[in-house]
Amino acid sequence: MKAAIFAGNGRFEIREVPLPEIPEGWARVKVGAAGICGSDLHIIRGEHPVLPDAVGHILGHENAGVVTEIAGDGRWGGGGAAIAEGDRVGIEPLTTCGECVYCRTGYYYLCESLKHVGIAYPGGFAEYTVAPVNKLYRLPEGLAFTLASLLDPLAVAVHAVNVADVGVSDRVLVYGDGPVALCIIGVLNVMGVRDISIVGHHDRNLRKATSMGAVCAVNSRRDSSRDGVSNDVSGYGEADAGSHDNGGGARPCGNVRGAKRFDVVFQCVGGGAQVMRDLIPRVERLGRVVLLGIATDLQLVPAFEVMAREIRIIGSNSYGYFRQRPEFEIALEMLDAHKLLFSHVITHEISLDEIEKGFEMLTEKDKSGAIKVVVVPR
Ligand SMILES: [Zn+2]
Ligand SMILES: [Zn+2]
């Protein structure tokens, strides 16, 4: 099969390689679409803690495609549907031991033996990939592979919203404007949350955010001398009135219910040492701060404010179950019911041969306008 083999230094070689082996209970899937993730960028820069040296690997963990072969008698997919050869599926990339206490109690994403398709196992930047049958989710008719490749980041967003215990009347701030941040805004919109603000760096992404449900969007690079949170969200940022559909028209950010503080903050960028110091003063009593970004620095936390207002700081990693339902399945239902909403996140489709260009576009987002780039092997 044709595959993009990582060759180091941001380079990929498109080569013929043998089909990936299928372990017992796994399936081989002909890739229909494979999204490039922010963590793939970390991997090719040698900054990923799990895979510091990816040379020779086939990456790609945001995959959808057609089942071509099943090994052994694994027949039940995620969500309990029977899986057969020829089925169109979305692939949950998390593989686990299935036996440890975390696996057995529904927290399998915290399994010590957690491994990813596309990191530990050959991924989707190829004609074929492999995955455990019980991690395959049958796609509804009419849900295209390209959109289905969004299931993994969307499930990450669903989990973050679940751990934050967001209520419809909460005032929410999404900090960061990448694919997961936009997915969170989409999830909040679907849930009926109205008071959504976003702070980011890219005008194009922020316009998408207002189209997806944010009522206030602030470009902190342009609109603020510092971080964009302390001043701007209660100050002078204004959503793009032309493109958003959250009812009632865009309002100046200061008028978002007159809010000076937020009930929930999603911290979707790793950020430097100052990020929490700037965010915590914006958090309401009993508010929640959910950390999803990959923080590369130690961060300063105003501990007195956290104590005094009983602010909860919550980590959110991958996804698992929400009230006995796989969050990947919740993401699938949401995506299928709101295709147009979530299609805002995908900006580019490229062929496997163009994969280097795809990574370049994501490295130079300002120039390319790329948010989510999806590889479609042709
Ligand atoms: Zn990812
Ligand atoms: Zn386990």
Short mmCIF file of C-alpha atoms and ligand atoms in Angstrom, two decimals:
data_model
loop_
_atom_site.label_atom_id
_atom_site.label_comp_id
_atom_site.label_asym_id
_atom_site.label_seq_id
_atom_site.Cartn_x
_atom_site.Cartn_y
_atom_site.Cartn_z
CA MET A 1 0.00 0.00 0.00
CA LYS A 2 0.96 3.63 -0.34
CA ALA A 3 1.91 5.33 2.93
CA ALA A 4 3.44 8.57 4.17
CA ILE A 5 6.44 7.56 6.26
CA PHE A 6 7.80 10.24 8.58
CA ALA A 7 11.41 10.85 7.58
CA GLY A 8 12.44 13.45 10.19
CA ASN A 9 12.82 17.24 9.91
CA GLY A 10 9.21 17.77 8.87
CA ARG A 11 9.69 15.52 5.83
CA PHE A 12 7.55 12.59 4.71
CA GLU A 13 8.36 9.93 2.14
CA ILE A 14 5.49 8.51 0.12
CA ARG A 15 6.42 4.83 -0.23
CA GLU A 16 5.00 1.42 -1.00
CA VAL A 17 4.96 -0.61 2.23
CA PRO A 18 3.38 -3.94 3.24
CA LEU A 19 -0.19 -3.82 4.53
CA PRO A 20 -0.28 -3.39 8.34
CA GLU A 21 -0.71 -6.63 10.34
CA ILE A 22 -4.12 -7.18 11.91
CA PRO A 23 -3.95 -8.51 15.48
CA GLU A 24 -6.74 -10.81 16.69
CA GLY A 25 -9.91 -8.80 17.29
CA TRP A 26 -8.71 -5.94 15.10
CA ALA A 27 -9.78 -4.77 11.66
CA ARG A 28 -8.04 -3.36 8.63
CA VAL A 29 -9.66 -0.18 7.35
CA LYS A 30 -9.22 1.46 3.95
CA VAL A 31 -8.68 5.09 4.89
CA GLY A 32 -11.31 7.51 3.61
CA ALA A 33 -10.00 10.54 5.50
CA ALA A 34 -7.36 11.29 8.15
CA GLY A 35 -7.14 14.62 9.95
CA ILE A 36 -3.85 16.24 10.89
CA CYS A 37 -3.87 16.96 14.63
CA GLY A 38 -1.97 19.59 16.60
CA SER A 39 -0.29 16.73 18.44
CA ASP A 40 1.06 15.47 15.08
CA LEU A 41 2.87 18.80 14.82
CA HIS A 42 4.39 18.18 18.26
CA ILE A 43 5.40 14.70 17.11
CA ILE A 44 7.21 15.81 13.95
CA ARG A 45 9.07 18.45 15.97
CA GLY A 46 10.24 15.73 18.37
CA GLU A 47 8.32 17.36 21.24
CA HIS A 48 5.83 14.59 21.98
CA PRO A 49 6.42 12.84 25.33
CA VAL A 50 5.05 9.49 24.09
CA LEU A 51 6.79 9.44 20.73
CA PRO A 52 9.92 11.61 20.85
CA ASP A 53 11.35 9.99 17.72
CA ALA A 54 8.73 9.22 15.08
CA VAL A 55 11.08 8.57 12.17
CA GLY A 56 9.80 5.58 10.20
CA HIS A 57 6.26 5.83 11.65
CA ILE A 58 2.95 6.20 9.86
CA LEU A 59 1.10 8.91 11.79
CA GLY A 60 -2.57 9.93 11.67
CA HIS A 61 -5.06 9.17 14.48
CA GLU A 62 -8.18 11.05 13.31
CA ASN A 63 -9.38 8.43 10.87
CA ALA A 64 -12.47 7.21 9.07
CA GLY A 65 -12.82 4.65 6.29
CA VAL A 66 -14.18 1.30 5.12
CA VAL A 67 -13.57 -2.01 6.93
CA THR A 68 -11.86 -4.42 4.54
CA GLU A 69 -10.86 -7.31 6.82
CA ILE A 70 -11.51 -8.48 10.38
CA ALA A 71 -9.13 -10.81 12.23
CA GLY A 72 -10.69 -13.38 14.54
CA ASP A 73 -14.22 -13.10 15.77
CA GLY A 74 -14.27 -9.50 16.97
CA ARG A 75 -17.65 -8.42 15.67
CA TRP A 76 -18.95 -5.77 18.06
CA GLY A 77 -18.03 -2.18 17.45
CA GLY A 78 -18.04 0.74 19.86
CA GLY A 79 -21.57 1.54 20.92
CA GLY A 80 -22.54 -2.11 20.54
CA ALA A 81 -23.32 -2.24 16.80
CA ALA A 82 -22.13 -5.29 14.86
CA ILE A 83 -19.27 -4.45 12.49
CA ALA A 84 -18.78 -6.24 9.18
CA GLU A 85 -16.46 -5.96 6.23
CA GLY A 86 -17.65 -3.18 3.93
CA ASP A 87 -18.94 -1.00 6.79
CA ARG A 88 -18.09 2.71 6.77
CA VAL A 89 -16.64 3.54 10.17
CA GLY A 90 -15.13 6.26 12.31
CA ILE A 91 -12.14 5.05 14.32
CA GLU A 92 -11.59 5.79 17.98
CA PRO A 93 -7.78 5.75 18.17
CA LEU A 94 -7.40 4.90 21.88
CA THR A 95 -6.36 1.31 22.57
CA THR A 96 -6.11 0.06 26.15
CA CYS A 97 -5.30 -3.05 28.20
CA GLY A 98 -8.96 -3.62 29.12
CA GLU A 99 -7.95 -5.13 32.46
CA CYS A 100 -6.61 -2.45 34.79
CA VAL A 101 -8.88 -0.73 37.30
CA TYR A 102 -9.25 2.34 35.06
CA CYS A 103 -10.26 0.23 32.07
CA ARG A 104 -12.71 -1.76 34.15
CA THR A 105 -14.37 1.30 35.69
CA GLY A 106 -14.93 3.34 32.53
CA TYR A 107 -11.84 5.53 32.74
CA TYR A 108 -9.97 3.61 30.05
CA TYR A 109 -8.42 6.80 28.67
CA LEU A 110 -6.35 6.86 31.87
CA CYS A 111 -5.10 3.28 31.31
CA GLU A 112 -1.38 2.98 31.96
CA SER A 113 -1.04 0.99 28.74
CA LEU A 114 -2.94 3.54 26.65
CA LYS A 115 -1.69 3.46 23.07
CA HIS A 116 -2.90 5.34 20.02
CA VAL A 117 -3.54 4.17 16.51
CA GLY A 118 -1.40 6.60 14.54
CA ILE A 119 1.23 6.86 17.27
CA ALA A 120 2.03 3.37 18.61
CA TYR A 121 0.25 1.59 15.73
CA PRO A 122 0.36 2.50 12.03
CA GLY A 123 -2.06 5.35 11.44
CA GLY A 124 -4.22 6.91 8.79
CA PHE A 125 -1.69 8.74 6.62
CA ALA A 126 -1.72 5.71 4.33
CA GLU A 127 -4.11 3.73 2.17
CA TYR A 128 -4.90 1.36 5.04
CA THR A 129 -4.81 1.51 8.82
CA VAL A 130 -5.78 -0.89 11.63
CA ALA A 131 -7.84 -0.62 14.82
CA PRO A 132 -9.57 -2.85 17.38
CA VAL A 133 -13.06 -3.74 16.14
CA ASN A 134 -14.56 -2.50 19.41
CA LYS A 135 -13.17 0.96 18.61
CA LEU A 136 -15.01 1.20 15.29
CA TYR A 137 -18.23 3.20 15.07
CA ARG A 138 -20.49 2.65 12.10
CA LEU A 139 -21.12 5.94 10.29
CA PRO A 140 -24.66 6.99 9.42
CA GLU A 141 -25.38 7.28 5.72
CA GLY A 142 -24.69 10.79 4.52
CA LEU A 143 -21.88 11.47 6.98
CA ALA A 144 -18.82 11.93 4.76
CA PHE A 145 -15.42 10.53 5.75
CA THR A 146 -13.86 14.00 5.75
CA LEU A 147 -16.32 15.26 8.35
CA ALA A 148 -16.12 11.96 10.27
CA SER A 149 -12.36 12.47 10.68
CA LEU A 150 -13.40 15.23 13.10
CA LEU A 151 -14.82 12.67 15.55
CA ASP A 152 -11.67 12.43 17.68
CA PRO A 153 -11.25 16.18 18.35
CA LEU A 154 -15.02 16.50 18.74
CA ALA A 155 -15.03 13.72 21.36
CA VAL A 156 -12.23 15.61 23.15
CA ALA A 157 -14.52 18.67 23.18
CA VAL A 158 -17.51 16.64 24.40
CA HIS A 159 -15.43 15.27 27.28
CA ALA A 160 -14.17 18.73 28.25
CA VAL A 161 -17.72 20.10 28.33
CA ASN A 162 -18.84 17.09 30.38
CA VAL A 163 -16.09 17.39 33.00
CA ALA A 164 -16.87 21.12 33.31
CA ASP A 165 -20.50 20.33 34.11
CA VAL A 166 -21.69 23.27 31.98
CA GLY A 167 -25.23 24.54 32.51
CA VAL A 168 -27.18 26.35 29.77
CA SER A 169 -27.13 29.66 31.63
CA ASP A 170 -23.40 29.57 32.35
CA ARG A 171 -21.17 32.34 31.05
CA VAL A 172 -18.43 30.52 29.19
CA LEU A 173 -15.05 31.65 27.92
CA VAL A 174 -13.12 29.56 25.40
CA TYR A 175 -9.46 30.53 25.49
CA GLY A 176 -7.75 29.57 22.23
CA ASP A 177 -9.12 29.26 18.69
CA GLY A 178 -7.83 25.94 17.31
CA PRO A 179 -9.97 22.98 16.15
CA VAL A 180 -10.76 21.71 19.66
CA ALA A 181 -11.72 25.21 20.84
CA LEU A 182 -14.08 25.56 17.88
CA CYS A 183 -15.51 22.09 18.53
CA ILE A 184 -16.20 23.13 22.15
CA ILE A 185 -18.11 26.17 20.90
CA GLY A 186 -20.14 23.92 18.59
CA VAL A 187 -20.92 21.50 21.43
CA LEU A 188 -21.98 24.37 23.71
CA ASN A 189 -24.19 25.77 20.96
CA VAL A 190 -25.87 22.40 20.44
CA MET A 191 -26.47 22.21 24.20
CA GLY A 192 -28.21 25.57 24.11
CA VAL A 193 -25.54 27.58 25.93
CA ARG A 194 -25.89 31.18 24.72
CA ASP A 195 -23.27 33.16 26.58
CA ILE A 196 -20.11 32.03 24.81
CA SER A 197 -17.01 34.20 24.43
CA ILE A 198 -13.75 33.33 22.73
CA VAL A 199 -10.27 34.82 22.88
CA GLY A 200 -7.85 33.83 20.14
CA HIS A 201 -5.16 34.96 17.76
CA HIS A 202 -6.55 34.37 14.29
CA ASP A 203 -9.33 36.49 12.75
CA ARG A 204 -10.43 33.72 10.43
CA ASN A 205 -10.80 31.27 13.33
CA LEU A 206 -12.64 33.85 15.40
CA ARG A 207 -15.09 34.50 12.56
CA LYS A 208 -15.70 30.75 12.42
CA ALA A 209 -16.27 30.80 16.18
CA THR A 210 -18.99 33.43 15.84
CA SER A 211 -20.56 31.41 13.03
CA MET A 212 -20.56 28.41 15.37
CA GLY A 213 -22.17 30.16 18.32
CA ALA A 214 -19.79 32.56 20.08
CA VAL A 215 -21.40 35.93 20.79
CA CYS A 216 -18.14 37.64 21.61
CA ALA A 217 -14.82 37.12 19.85
CA VAL A 218 -11.63 38.93 20.73
CA ASN A 219 -8.32 38.84 18.90
CA SER A 220 -5.89 39.27 21.77
CA ARG A 221 -2.97 39.86 19.44
CA ARG A 222 -4.57 42.92 17.96
CA ASP A 223 -7.04 44.10 20.56
CA SER A 224 -4.94 44.02 23.67
CA SER A 225 -1.59 45.06 24.89
CA ARG A 226 -1.37 41.94 27.03
CA ASP A 227 -3.38 38.73 27.08
CA GLY A 228 -6.73 39.92 25.84
CA VAL A 229 -8.58 38.53 28.82
CA SER A 230 -8.17 41.06 31.58
CA ASN A 231 -9.37 43.99 29.56
CA ASP A 232 -10.93 42.99 26.33
CA VAL A 233 -13.61 40.52 27.19
CA SER A 234 -15.30 43.09 29.37
CA GLY A 235 -14.12 45.84 27.08
CA TYR A 236 -14.27 46.55 23.41
CA GLY A 237 -14.04 43.39 21.36
CA GLU A 238 -16.98 42.83 19.07
CA ALA A 239 -18.22 39.73 17.31
CA ASP A 240 -18.60 39.68 13.55
CA ALA A 241 -22.24 40.61 13.10
CA GLY A 242 -22.33 39.33 9.54
CA SER A 243 -21.64 35.69 10.09
CA HIS A 244 -22.90 34.42 13.39
CA ASP A 245 -26.16 32.67 14.01
CA ASN A 246 -26.53 32.54 17.74
CA GLY A 247 -29.71 34.60 17.77
CA GLY A 248 -30.08 38.25 18.60
CA GLY A 249 -27.12 39.54 16.61
CA ALA A 250 -23.58 40.12 17.76
CA ARG A 251 -23.12 42.35 20.75
CA PRO A 252 -20.14 44.23 22.06
CA CYS A 253 -18.31 41.88 24.38
CA GLY A 254 -18.86 44.08 27.41
CA ASN A 255 -22.58 43.50 27.07
CA VAL A 256 -22.50 39.75 27.26
CA ARG A 257 -25.07 39.82 30.07
CA GLY A 258 -22.90 42.46 31.66
CA ALA A 259 -20.58 39.69 32.74
CA LYS A 260 -17.32 40.63 34.29
CA ARG A 261 -16.52 37.03 35.17
CA PHE A 262 -17.12 33.61 33.66
CA ASP A 263 -18.61 30.49 35.20
CA VAL A 264 -16.55 28.20 32.99
CA VAL A 265 -13.25 28.77 31.20
CA PHE A 266 -11.86 26.26 28.69
CA GLN A 267 -8.11 26.73 28.51
CA CYS A 268 -7.35 25.28 25.07
CA VAL A 269 -3.84 26.63 24.57
CA GLY A 270 -0.79 25.38 26.42
CA GLY A 271 0.28 28.92 27.06
CA GLY A 272 3.15 30.40 28.97
CA ALA A 273 3.65 31.00 32.67
CA GLN A 274 1.26 33.97 32.73
CA VAL A 275 -1.89 32.38 31.29
CA MET A 276 -3.48 31.19 34.54
CA ARG A 277 -2.48 34.38 36.31
CA ASP A 278 -4.47 36.30 33.72
CA LEU A 279 -7.40 33.88 33.54
CA ILE A 280 -8.16 33.23 37.21
CA PRO A 281 -9.26 36.84 37.96
CA ARG A 282 -11.88 36.35 35.21
CA VAL A 283 -13.43 33.31 36.91
CA GLU A 284 -16.63 33.63 38.94
CA ARG A 285 -17.24 32.16 42.41
CA LEU A 286 -17.58 28.37 42.13
CA GLY A 287 -16.34 28.66 38.54
CA ARG A 288 -14.47 25.92 36.70
CA VAL A 289 -11.29 26.18 34.68
CA VAL A 290 -10.79 23.21 32.37
CA LEU A 291 -7.23 22.61 31.18
CA LEU A 292 -6.97 20.97 27.75
CA GLY A 293 -4.00 22.68 26.17
CA ILE A 294 -0.59 21.04 26.30
CA ALA A 295 1.21 23.28 28.76
CA THR A 296 4.93 23.38 28.13
CA ASP A 297 5.74 25.76 30.99
CA LEU A 298 5.03 25.74 34.69
CA GLN A 299 2.23 28.21 35.30
CA LEU A 300 1.60 30.78 38.00
CA VAL A 301 -1.75 30.29 39.71
CA PRO A 302 -3.22 33.02 41.95
CA ALA A 303 -3.89 30.53 44.71
CA PHE A 304 -5.66 32.94 47.06
CA GLU A 305 -8.32 33.72 44.47
CA VAL A 306 -8.79 30.02 43.75
CA MET A 307 -9.34 29.39 47.45
CA ALA A 308 -11.46 32.46 48.15
CA ARG A 309 -13.92 31.94 45.29
CA GLU A 310 -13.77 28.12 45.44
CA ILE A 311 -12.65 27.91 41.83
CA ARG A 312 -12.09 24.40 40.55
CA ILE A 313 -9.22 23.71 38.16
CA ILE A 314 -9.95 20.52 36.22
CA GLY A 315 -7.76 18.55 33.82
CA SER A 316 -9.41 17.09 30.73
CA ASN A 317 -7.62 14.39 28.75
CA SER A 318 -9.03 12.52 25.73
CA TYR A 319 -12.47 11.04 26.35
CA GLY A 320 -14.20 7.98 27.74
CA TYR A 321 -17.74 7.51 28.99
CA PHE A 322 -20.34 10.04 30.07
CA ARG A 323 -23.04 8.36 32.14
CA GLN A 324 -22.34 4.92 30.64
CA ARG A 325 -22.27 6.22 27.06
CA PRO A 326 -19.07 6.44 25.02
CA GLU A 327 -18.26 10.09 24.42
CA PHE A 328 -17.05 9.11 20.96
CA GLU A 329 -20.59 7.92 20.24
CA ILE A 330 -22.07 11.14 21.64
CA ALA A 331 -19.71 13.04 19.33
CA LEU A 332 -20.86 10.91 16.39
CA GLU A 333 -24.53 11.65 17.05
CA MET A 334 -23.83 15.34 17.47
CA LEU A 335 -21.73 15.51 14.31
CA ASP A 336 -24.35 13.71 12.24
CA ALA A 337 -27.14 15.96 13.50
CA HIS A 338 -25.14 19.18 12.99
CA LYS A 339 -22.99 18.60 9.92
CA LEU A 340 -23.04 22.20 8.74
CA LEU A 341 -22.13 23.58 12.16
CA PHE A 342 -19.04 21.41 12.56
CA SER A 343 -17.95 21.61 8.92
CA HIS A 344 -16.73 25.14 9.75
CA VAL A 345 -13.73 23.56 11.47
CA ILE A 346 -12.38 21.86 8.32
CA THR A 347 -10.57 24.29 6.05
CA HIS A 348 -8.46 22.12 3.74
CA GLU A 349 -8.57 18.71 2.06
CA ILE A 350 -5.33 17.42 0.59
CA SER A 351 -4.11 14.21 -1.02
CA LEU A 352 -1.60 11.87 0.62
CA ASP A 353 1.10 13.14 -1.76
CA GLU A 354 0.60 16.65 -0.40
CA ILE A 355 1.05 15.71 3.25
CA GLU A 356 4.19 17.80 3.76
CA LYS A 357 2.32 20.79 2.43
CA GLY A 358 -0.51 20.02 4.87
CA PHE A 359 1.87 20.13 7.83
CA GLU A 360 3.43 23.33 6.49
CA MET A 361 0.02 24.98 6.24
CA LEU A 362 -0.61 24.17 9.90
CA THR A 363 2.80 25.42 10.93
CA GLU A 364 2.10 28.70 9.13
CA LYS A 365 -1.53 29.15 10.04
CA ASP A 366 -1.41 32.93 9.69
CA LYS A 367 -0.40 32.65 6.06
CA SER A 368 -2.47 29.63 5.04
CA GLY A 369 -5.60 30.21 7.13
CA ALA A 370 -5.57 26.49 7.94
CA ILE A 371 -7.55 25.25 10.93
CA LYS A 372 -8.16 21.55 10.29
CA VAL A 373 -6.40 19.93 7.35
CA VAL A 374 -7.69 16.51 6.31
CA VAL A 375 -5.73 14.02 4.23
CA VAL A 376 -7.85 12.13 1.73
CA PRO A 377 -5.83 9.31 0.13
CA ARG A 378 -6.59 9.17 -3.58
ZN ZN B 1 -5.46 14.42 17.97
ZN ZN B 2 -6.04 -0.51 31.28
#
